């Protein structure tokens, strides 16, 4: 291949580019990124960056030397709008068409939003610019923050806002936060984290609509948009809000690939090695649906690209990527770490520490084997348990 184009200047896109050079590819390398920033680390956006403990320059995923060694053509602030595999071209929003022999799809995912007119003061959190805009609002003095969604991102934002001294309410449609991911017992632990730190947690209700602040006209400072004032819940209650953060999940960024011939189904459908049925096209990171599963995890986005580009260079799948799913979250001074895949019927058992002490290791079990492990502020025991899961291919003996 004389030219390979990576679409997406993300964690996965960067590691795909690094892996290409490491594996001996010495042809032209083009990296297209919709944002104006070079690849940066997203997990701190809802935590240290939002609280001001970390500046933007410390989020970079590669230093100047590593960037130079890639010898890549960076097309930043440029959105890809179409892929035509038969002609081996990528259409860009500015009208240019890139000719390429191979393509790595690393466009990630975009936050889900609520219906209704855009209102100032309503935020999602996915990009550095998103986080910077939210941080700016939070720096203007104490405000009433409503976080919609108590998933990992919502919980981290709530934790950061509470740390900054704001009045925080979290709205979650499920009966408990992270109920699907952790089960009832551990979800109750996460609920207590919110309430123990003065955050109001409202569960079992969704959001009906967002309403502008009455009697206040749209301001030029807000881009001519009316400003949010109230959150209407599905049960009829109204919550006053100066700032709203919508954290109701993401959807893979695949709209631009419609009509490309790729199979799109909650992501770009590919095999366990990241290869799509279209020759010369692989997918990595949050946008890839590998062997029926899509992982929105930092570790997967960092590790799986090396496998995908090896298959791209080989012209066929010579290797598959398999790893025990792993995720972490920092909330209210507690580091939660989860490895493995919890089943709905699995039981959970605390084997070290105590949830009351905010430090424990728990195992999810099925038929005498461990399917997943969860830790709160127990990094070393968790690391050992995670390795055990990896050795057993995701099921570790008790």
Short mmCIF file of N, CA and C in Angstrom, two decimals, residues 4-10 12-14 16 29-34 75 78-83 89-92 98 100 102-108 253 256-257 281-284 287:
data_model
loop_
_atom_site.label_atom_id
_atom_site.label_comp_id
_atom_site.label_asym_id
_atom_site.label_seq_id
_atom_site.Cartn_x
_atom_site.Cartn_y
_atom_site.Cartn_z
N UNK A 4 -2.12 5.13 3.20
CA UNK A 4 -3.13 4.69 4.16
C UNK A 4 -3.67 5.93 4.86
N UNK A 5 -4.98 6.01 4.96
CA UNK A 5 -5.64 7.15 5.59
C UNK A 5 -6.35 6.71 6.85
N UNK A 6 -6.04 7.37 7.95
CA UNK A 6 -6.72 7.14 9.23
C UNK A 6 -7.76 8.24 9.39
N UNK A 7 -9.02 7.85 9.49
CA UNK A 7 -10.11 8.82 9.66
C UNK A 7 -10.47 8.87 11.14
N UNK A 8 -10.02 9.92 11.80
CA UNK A 8 -10.27 10.08 13.23
C UNK A 8 -8.97 10.26 13.99
N UNK A 9 -8.72 11.49 14.45
CA UNK A 9 -7.49 11.78 15.21
C UNK A 9 -7.75 11.57 16.69
N UNK A 10 -8.12 10.34 17.01
CA UNK A 10 -8.52 9.96 18.36
C UNK A 10 -7.44 9.09 18.99
N UNK A 12 -7.73 5.88 19.41
CA UNK A 12 -7.63 4.72 18.52
C UNK A 12 -6.94 5.07 17.22
N UNK A 13 -7.25 6.26 16.66
CA UNK A 13 -6.60 6.67 15.42
C UNK A 13 -5.11 6.85 15.59
N UNK A 14 -4.71 7.48 16.70
CA UNK A 14 -3.27 7.67 16.96
C UNK A 14 -2.57 6.34 17.10
N UNK A 16 -3.44 3.50 15.91
CA UNK A 16 -3.39 2.85 14.60
C UNK A 16 -2.21 3.37 13.80
N UNK A 29 1.17 8.42 5.02
CA UNK A 29 0.20 8.23 6.10
C UNK A 29 -0.56 9.55 6.28
N UNK A 30 -1.87 9.50 6.12
CA UNK A 30 -2.71 10.68 6.26
C UNK A 30 -3.64 10.47 7.46
N UNK A 31 -3.73 11.49 8.32
CA UNK A 31 -4.62 11.42 9.48
C UNK A 31 -5.61 12.57 9.39
N UNK A 32 -6.89 12.23 9.29
CA UNK A 32 -7.97 13.21 9.17
C UNK A 32 -8.69 13.31 10.51
N UNK A 33 -8.81 14.53 11.04
CA UNK A 33 -9.50 14.72 12.31
C UNK A 33 -10.48 15.86 12.25
N UNK A 34 -11.70 15.62 12.69
CA UNK A 34 -12.73 16.67 12.65
C UNK A 34 -12.42 17.80 13.61
N UNK A 75 -4.58 16.36 8.67
CA UNK A 75 -5.66 17.21 8.16
C UNK A 75 -6.65 17.40 9.30
N UNK A 78 -11.01 18.98 9.85
CA UNK A 78 -11.53 18.53 8.56
C UNK A 78 -12.43 17.32 8.78
N UNK A 79 -13.64 17.39 8.30
CA UNK A 79 -14.59 16.30 8.48
C UNK A 79 -14.68 15.43 7.23
N UNK A 80 -14.62 14.13 7.43
CA UNK A 80 -14.84 13.20 6.33
C UNK A 80 -16.34 13.07 6.09
N UNK A 81 -16.75 13.11 4.82
CA UNK A 81 -18.17 13.08 4.50
C UNK A 81 -18.58 11.87 3.67
N UNK A 82 -17.63 11.14 3.17
CA UNK A 82 -18.00 9.97 2.37
C UNK A 82 -16.81 9.09 2.07
N UNK A 83 -17.09 7.81 1.89
CA UNK A 83 -16.07 6.83 1.53
C UNK A 83 -16.56 6.04 0.34
N UNK A 89 -11.43 6.35 -2.56
CA UNK A 89 -11.37 7.77 -2.26
C UNK A 89 -12.18 8.09 -1.00
N UNK A 90 -11.72 9.12 -0.32
CA UNK A 90 -12.42 9.66 0.84
C UNK A 90 -12.81 11.10 0.52
N UNK A 91 -14.10 11.41 0.65
CA UNK A 91 -14.59 12.77 0.38
C UNK A 91 -14.56 13.57 1.68
N UNK A 92 -14.00 14.78 1.62
CA UNK A 92 -13.93 15.66 2.76
C UNK A 92 -14.96 16.78 2.65
N UNK A 98 -9.58 12.47 -1.21
CA UNK A 98 -8.29 11.84 -0.95
C UNK A 98 -8.25 10.48 -1.61
N UNK A 100 -6.59 6.84 -1.68
CA UNK A 100 -5.93 6.05 -0.65
C UNK A 100 -6.03 4.57 -0.98
N UNK A 102 -5.57 2.17 1.60
CA UNK A 102 -6.13 1.56 2.80
C UNK A 102 -6.77 2.61 3.69
N UNK A 103 -7.77 2.19 4.47
CA UNK A 103 -8.48 3.12 5.34
C UNK A 103 -8.63 2.49 6.72
N UNK A 104 -8.32 3.29 7.74
CA UNK A 104 -8.59 2.91 9.13
C UNK A 104 -9.69 3.83 9.64
N UNK A 105 -10.82 3.27 9.99
CA UNK A 105 -11.95 4.05 10.50
C UNK A 105 -11.84 4.15 12.01
N UNK A 106 -11.68 5.39 12.50
CA UNK A 106 -11.52 5.63 13.94
C UNK A 106 -12.30 6.86 14.35
N UNK A 107 -13.53 6.99 13.84
CA UNK A 107 -14.31 8.21 14.07
C UNK A 107 -15.04 8.23 15.41
N UNK A 108 -14.94 7.16 16.18
CA UNK A 108 -15.48 7.17 17.53
C UNK A 108 -16.99 7.26 17.59
N UNK A 253 -20.23 7.11 15.34
CA UNK A 253 -20.24 8.12 14.27
C UNK A 253 -20.09 7.44 12.92
N UNK A 256 -21.71 9.29 8.11
CA UNK A 256 -20.99 9.67 6.89
C UNK A 256 -20.65 8.47 6.01
N UNK A 257 -20.83 7.26 6.55
CA UNK A 257 -20.50 6.05 5.81
C UNK A 257 -21.71 5.42 5.11
N UNK A 281 -10.26 -1.90 4.26
CA UNK A 281 -10.91 -1.04 5.25
C UNK A 281 -11.02 -1.79 6.57
N UNK A 282 -10.47 -1.19 7.63
CA UNK A 282 -10.60 -1.75 8.97
C UNK A 282 -11.19 -0.68 9.88
N UNK A 283 -11.71 -1.11 11.02
CA UNK A 283 -12.30 -0.18 11.98
C UNK A 283 -11.72 -0.43 13.37
N UNK A 284 -11.53 0.65 14.12
CA UNK A 284 -10.95 0.54 15.45
C UNK A 284 -11.68 1.48 16.41
N UNK A 287 -16.08 3.12 17.27
CA UNK A 287 -16.93 2.96 16.09
C UNK A 287 -16.98 1.53 15.59
#
